Amino acid sequence: MARRLQPTLGEIGEAARALRQGKLVAFPTETVYGLGGDATSDRAVAAIFAAKGRPSFNPLIVHVSNIAEAARHAELPPKAQAVARAFWPGPLTMVLPRRRDCRISLLATAGLDSVAIRVPAHEIAQTLLTMTGLPLAAPSANPSGRLSPTSADHVLAELGDKAAFVIDGGPCRVGLESTVLSLLDDRPRILRPGAVTAEALSELLHDSVEVEGGTEDASAPRSPVRLLSHYAPSLPMRLDAAAAEPGEALLGFGPAAPQGALNLSPAGDLQEAASNLFAMLRRLDDPHYRAIAVMPVPESGLGIAINDRLRRAAAPR
Ligand code: TXA
Ligand code: MG
């Protein structure tokens, strides 16, 4: 069983040593917890895929501590540099061309000539990256196809036997996986919506940045992100529910939700709703119910990312 580490310099140092030895360490970021390993080691990366039961054609995100480190592995065209300066460190991943001399394991990038890179803002993730001095491949620390973990307890419950350590940084502030932005050609596209929104990116780039495809758009999967039904609890989900039907658990949103129901945000605050989403879905994912009914969340700002996760969770499996 993985040992839970406290985020002291001493214990993060212990995690850094384990990573340098090729072991796996789960650690917090501001989005969700990641299952990290040395991105330059085929053996460590293979262990991540095995731990998650993740198909090897679905590439991993590589975490680095700053823009200069990112530029050692990927090409950063001018638009990417602008995005990096505006949103790194933060809840944003960019898909960029792999540099020729890139030392990232080809397994991590699933043999593609692109690499997904993120500079996380979380202090523990930053300390760990600086202490290891390695790029860390870290997908969300959940078994493939399940909800991403937003606490150390979630990781211990589902992948506890797969990592050497889990660094406990408490609940994740954002609570949804990072925005994935593809910058492989002239037209930037969002492959996965997140806390850095299409509006914010469009404004920065003076260009309309769109969210690619949808869960039902099977014809447009440029990215492996789009190939997979994802983020699913065990129970079926019913969206845009006004109330619970018999046998259903209700997940509310806003002041109109009935008293006593779990509520993503009684005040109707999207940031609060995002940070509660996965933890509340886990709490309601109880075989005493036959389904989870979810009240509507507005389709704007961060609501776009929340609804993306809800639609995926509700997609036919
Ligand atoms: O917030 C996050 O992004 C978390 C934390 C731990 O950083 N990580 C995360 O990783 O969600 P993961 O592996 O669960 O999701 C990464 C997504 C995958 O759906 C993958 O298909 C996509 O990014 N991706 C990775 N490399 C790609 C590439 N070269 N081209 C297109 N999509 C890529
Ligand atoms: Mg994931």
XYZ file of C-alpha atoms and ligand atoms in Angstrom:
351
model
C 0.000 0.000 0.000
C 1.266 3.487 -0.841
C 2.461 5.514 2.116
C 0.723 8.842 2.641
C 3.309 11.621 2.810
C 2.847 15.022 4.371
C 3.929 17.951 2.194
C 7.040 18.815 4.200
C 10.331 19.387 2.368
C 11.678 16.193 3.953
C 8.800 14.003 2.794
C 8.587 15.595 -0.676
C 12.333 14.902 -0.895
C 11.644 11.238 -0.165
C 9.083 11.209 -2.993
C 11.610 12.865 -5.326
C 14.179 10.137 -4.576
C 11.599 7.443 -5.312
C 10.770 9.097 -8.657
C 14.462 9.210 -9.572
C 14.600 5.479 -8.855
C 11.799 4.898 -11.355
C 8.994 4.463 -8.813
C 5.531 6.023 -9.066
C 4.319 8.817 -6.789
C 0.827 10.340 -6.715
C 0.855 14.066 -6.059
C -1.630 16.951 -5.974
C -1.971 19.645 -8.610
C -4.498 22.472 -8.528
C -6.695 20.498 -10.978
C -6.672 16.854 -9.829
C -4.149 14.390 -8.360
C -1.673 12.902 -10.847
C 0.071 9.510 -10.859
C 3.630 10.605 -11.597
C 6.680 8.861 -12.975
C 9.946 9.806 -14.708
C 8.792 10.803 -18.219
C 12.193 9.916 -19.677
C 12.013 6.326 -18.406
C 10.210 3.729 -20.532
C 9.978 1.488 -17.489
C 8.332 4.133 -15.271
C 5.948 5.186 -18.044
C 4.985 1.559 -18.745
C 4.258 1.172 -15.019
C 1.879 4.162 -15.170
C -0.079 2.664 -18.079
C -0.249 -0.682 -16.269
C -1.344 0.877 -12.965
C -4.217 2.737 -14.624
C -5.160 -0.035 -17.048
C -4.855 2.685 -19.666
C -4.661 1.771 -23.356
C -1.155 2.504 -24.606
C -2.436 4.565 -27.551
C -3.695 7.268 -25.154
C -0.705 9.560 -24.448
C 0.154 11.091 -21.051
C 0.648 14.692 -19.955
C 4.221 15.643 -19.115
C 4.659 18.070 -16.205
C 7.602 20.481 -15.996
C 8.396 23.321 -13.609
C 8.595 26.266 -16.010
C 8.489 27.511 -19.604
C 12.232 27.031 -20.187
C 11.926 23.361 -19.214
C 8.944 22.962 -21.550
C 11.038 24.408 -24.375
C 13.608 21.632 -23.895
C 11.051 19.028 -24.912
C 8.649 20.791 -27.270
C 8.668 23.518 -29.874
C 6.899 26.641 -28.665
C 5.732 28.714 -31.626
C 4.851 32.379 -30.883
C 1.218 31.599 -30.004
C 2.334 28.927 -27.563
C 4.740 31.358 -25.939
C 1.961 33.896 -25.488
C -0.330 31.277 -23.962
C 2.467 30.009 -21.714
C 3.269 33.497 -20.435
C -0.396 34.178 -19.711
C -1.499 30.861 -18.202
C 1.545 28.964 -16.862
C 1.870 27.942 -14.175
C -1.789 26.955 -14.145
C -4.573 24.562 -15.165
C -3.613 24.422 -18.844
C -1.930 21.752 -20.990
C -0.586 22.500 -24.458
C -0.174 19.884 -27.186
C 2.962 20.933 -29.061
C 5.353 19.473 -31.621
C 7.953 17.205 -29.981
C 11.464 18.477 -30.401
C 13.783 16.221 -32.384
C 16.102 15.857 -29.406
C 13.231 15.345 -26.959
C 14.160 12.804 -24.261
C 10.573 12.060 -23.239
C 9.767 8.347 -23.559
C 7.974 7.546 -26.821
C 5.599 5.409 -24.784
C 4.460 8.527 -22.898
C 3.510 10.262 -26.134
C 2.092 7.051 -27.664
C 4.517 7.332 -30.567
C 3.026 10.655 -31.717
C 5.235 13.491 -32.907
C 3.478 15.775 -30.430
C 3.735 16.078 -26.667
C 1.221 17.377 -24.123
C 2.975 19.625 -21.597
C 1.767 21.351 -18.462
C 3.357 23.630 -15.858
C 1.212 23.133 -12.743
C 0.819 25.964 -10.226
C 0.367 23.822 -7.114
C 3.185 24.439 -4.657
C 3.675 20.736 -3.878
C 3.838 19.818 -7.572
C 6.307 22.650 -8.168
C 8.516 21.578 -5.255
C 8.454 17.963 -6.427
C 9.375 18.929 -10.008
C 12.242 21.114 -8.837
C 13.538 18.461 -6.438
C 13.456 15.609 -8.978
C 14.834 17.746 -11.805
C 12.896 15.455 -14.168
C 9.899 15.935 -16.442
C 7.111 13.922 -14.805
C 4.540 12.013 -16.821
C 1.357 12.198 -14.759
C -2.110 11.279 -15.899
C -4.938 11.720 -13.419
C -4.419 9.173 -10.627
C -7.535 7.056 -11.301
C -8.096 3.716 -12.994
C -8.742 4.342 -16.688
C -12.333 5.403 -17.356
C -13.121 6.392 -13.757
C -13.556 9.791 -12.121
C -10.377 11.766 -11.508
C -9.277 12.021 -7.861
C -9.459 15.358 -6.068
C -8.141 14.127 -2.706
C -5.416 11.810 -1.436
C -8.133 9.515 -0.053
C -9.589 9.024 -3.553
C -6.135 7.994 -4.817
C -5.491 5.632 -1.905
C -8.899 3.987 -2.360
C -8.427 3.235 -6.059
C -4.706 3.128 -6.862
C -3.234 2.787 -3.384
C -1.437 -0.451 -4.231
C 0.142 0.967 -7.390
C 2.205 3.933 -6.123
C 5.073 4.061 -3.639
C 3.727 7.271 -2.085
C 0.749 9.591 -2.191
C 1.580 13.157 -1.173
C -1.436 14.530 0.685
C -2.099 18.133 -0.284
C -5.767 18.193 0.728
C -8.577 18.815 -1.765
C -7.748 20.246 -5.215
C -8.671 23.893 -5.720
C -9.924 23.661 -9.334
C -11.235 20.102 -9.236
C -11.480 19.537 -13.019
C -8.673 18.316 -15.269
C -6.652 20.973 -17.120
C -7.773 22.595 -20.335
C -6.004 20.782 -23.207
C -5.133 23.196 -26.016
C -3.698 21.894 -29.288
C -1.216 24.242 -30.961
C -0.030 21.821 -33.625
C -1.078 24.092 -36.465
C -2.212 27.669 -37.032
C -5.663 27.085 -35.638
C -5.533 26.575 -31.870
C -8.210 24.173 -30.660
C -9.409 23.077 -27.252
C -9.391 19.278 -27.044
C -10.658 19.241 -23.462
C -12.371 22.249 -21.820
C -11.165 23.288 -18.376
C -10.661 26.248 -16.073
C -8.786 28.216 -18.735
C -11.772 28.952 -20.963
C -12.226 29.354 -24.714
C -13.143 33.016 -24.097
C -9.922 33.700 -22.189
C -7.803 31.998 -24.877
C -9.672 33.723 -27.718
C -9.133 37.089 -26.096
C -5.434 36.493 -25.586
C -4.834 35.199 -29.130
C -7.223 37.654 -30.855
C -8.687 34.656 -32.613
C -11.689 32.490 -31.961
C -10.519 29.369 -30.160
C -13.114 26.630 -30.275
C -13.791 23.515 -28.268
C -13.357 20.602 -30.634
C -16.041 17.984 -31.128
C -18.263 16.755 -28.342
C -18.743 13.408 -26.704
C -21.237 12.409 -29.356
C -19.121 13.671 -32.238
C -17.443 10.403 -33.137
C -16.290 11.694 -36.513
C -13.872 14.319 -35.226
C -11.487 12.545 -32.911
C -8.199 14.199 -33.796
C -7.230 13.647 -30.235
C -7.273 10.476 -28.206
C -9.130 12.580 -25.598
C -12.191 12.348 -27.806
C -12.027 8.604 -28.349
C -12.893 7.626 -24.845
C -15.925 7.665 -22.660
C -14.414 8.966 -19.482
C -14.942 10.190 -15.948
C -17.717 7.764 -15.237
C -19.183 6.752 -11.892
C -20.570 3.198 -11.660
C -24.230 4.311 -11.622
C -25.976 5.609 -14.753
C -26.437 9.369 -14.857
C -29.429 11.487 -15.845
C -28.686 15.110 -16.719
C -30.812 18.279 -16.636
C -33.034 16.764 -13.977
C -35.585 18.994 -12.247
C -35.878 16.604 -9.307
C -34.997 13.037 -8.313
C -37.249 10.209 -9.420
C -37.782 7.224 -7.112
C -34.493 5.417 -6.464
C -32.356 8.228 -7.810
C -29.740 10.236 -5.930
C -29.935 13.960 -6.659
C -26.989 16.243 -7.274
C -28.231 19.816 -7.036
C -26.918 23.124 -8.263
C -27.938 26.594 -7.149
C -30.526 27.977 -4.732
C -33.463 26.143 -6.376
C -32.156 22.700 -5.364
C -34.182 20.943 -2.659
C -32.923 21.153 0.897
C -31.070 18.033 1.928
C -29.775 17.178 -1.561
C -26.018 17.335 -2.129
C -25.476 20.686 -3.855
C -22.527 21.517 -6.131
C -22.937 25.143 -5.093
C -25.985 26.451 -3.219
C -24.984 29.962 -4.309
C -24.712 28.887 -7.956
C -20.959 29.582 -8.074
C -19.302 27.661 -10.938
C -15.853 27.567 -9.363
C -17.259 26.027 -6.200
C -19.270 23.588 -8.322
C -16.177 22.489 -10.275
C -14.176 21.844 -7.135
C -17.024 19.774 -5.642
C -18.028 17.843 -8.774
C -15.928 14.665 -8.623
C -16.018 14.294 -4.834
C -19.827 14.622 -4.809
C -20.291 12.196 -7.709
C -18.193 9.703 -5.761
C -20.330 10.179 -2.655
C -23.534 9.574 -4.611
C -22.126 6.594 -6.509
C -23.684 4.163 -4.090
C -25.418 0.909 -5.150
C -28.376 1.787 -2.887
C -29.431 4.106 -5.701
C -30.258 3.126 -9.272
C -28.996 6.339 -10.904
C -27.621 9.807 -10.241
C -29.834 12.700 -11.395
C -28.039 16.013 -11.879
C -29.670 19.433 -12.017
C -28.712 21.730 -14.913
C -25.499 23.777 -14.765
C -25.289 26.882 -16.998
C -23.342 26.353 -20.236
C -21.000 29.324 -19.901
C -17.522 30.022 -18.511
C -16.380 27.169 -16.310
C -19.852 25.616 -16.773
C -18.706 24.451 -20.228
C -16.020 22.258 -18.643
C -18.394 21.036 -15.912
C -21.030 20.060 -18.495
C -18.365 18.364 -20.641
C -17.489 16.101 -17.677
C -21.163 15.490 -16.877
C -21.957 14.514 -20.483
C -19.009 12.141 -20.559
C -20.078 10.618 -17.259
C -23.582 10.156 -18.696
C -22.423 8.821 -22.091
C -23.508 5.289 -22.985
C -20.920 2.722 -21.927
O -5.328 18.307 -14.942
C -4.733 17.444 -15.599
O -4.496 17.595 -16.800
C -4.296 16.177 -14.873
C -3.207 16.568 -13.874
C -2.655 15.390 -13.126
O -2.190 17.261 -14.555
N -3.802 15.196 -15.799
C -4.620 14.547 -16.666
O -3.975 13.651 -17.464
O -5.814 14.742 -16.719
P -4.715 12.533 -18.333
O -3.616 11.704 -18.875
O -5.731 11.841 -17.512
O -5.378 13.344 -19.489
C -4.574 13.885 -20.519
C -5.358 13.991 -21.777
C -5.670 12.612 -22.293
O -7.047 12.513 -22.524
C -4.854 12.475 -23.563
O -5.572 11.817 -24.567
C -4.566 13.921 -23.960
O -4.525 14.651 -22.765
N -3.263 13.999 -24.649
C -2.057 13.714 -24.134
N -1.094 13.831 -25.076
C -1.709 14.200 -26.215
C -1.263 14.469 -27.543
N 0.025 14.387 -27.889
N -2.188 14.826 -28.456
C -3.492 14.935 -28.117
N -3.971 14.674 -26.882
C -3.106 14.312 -25.950
Mg -7.578 11.174 -16.819
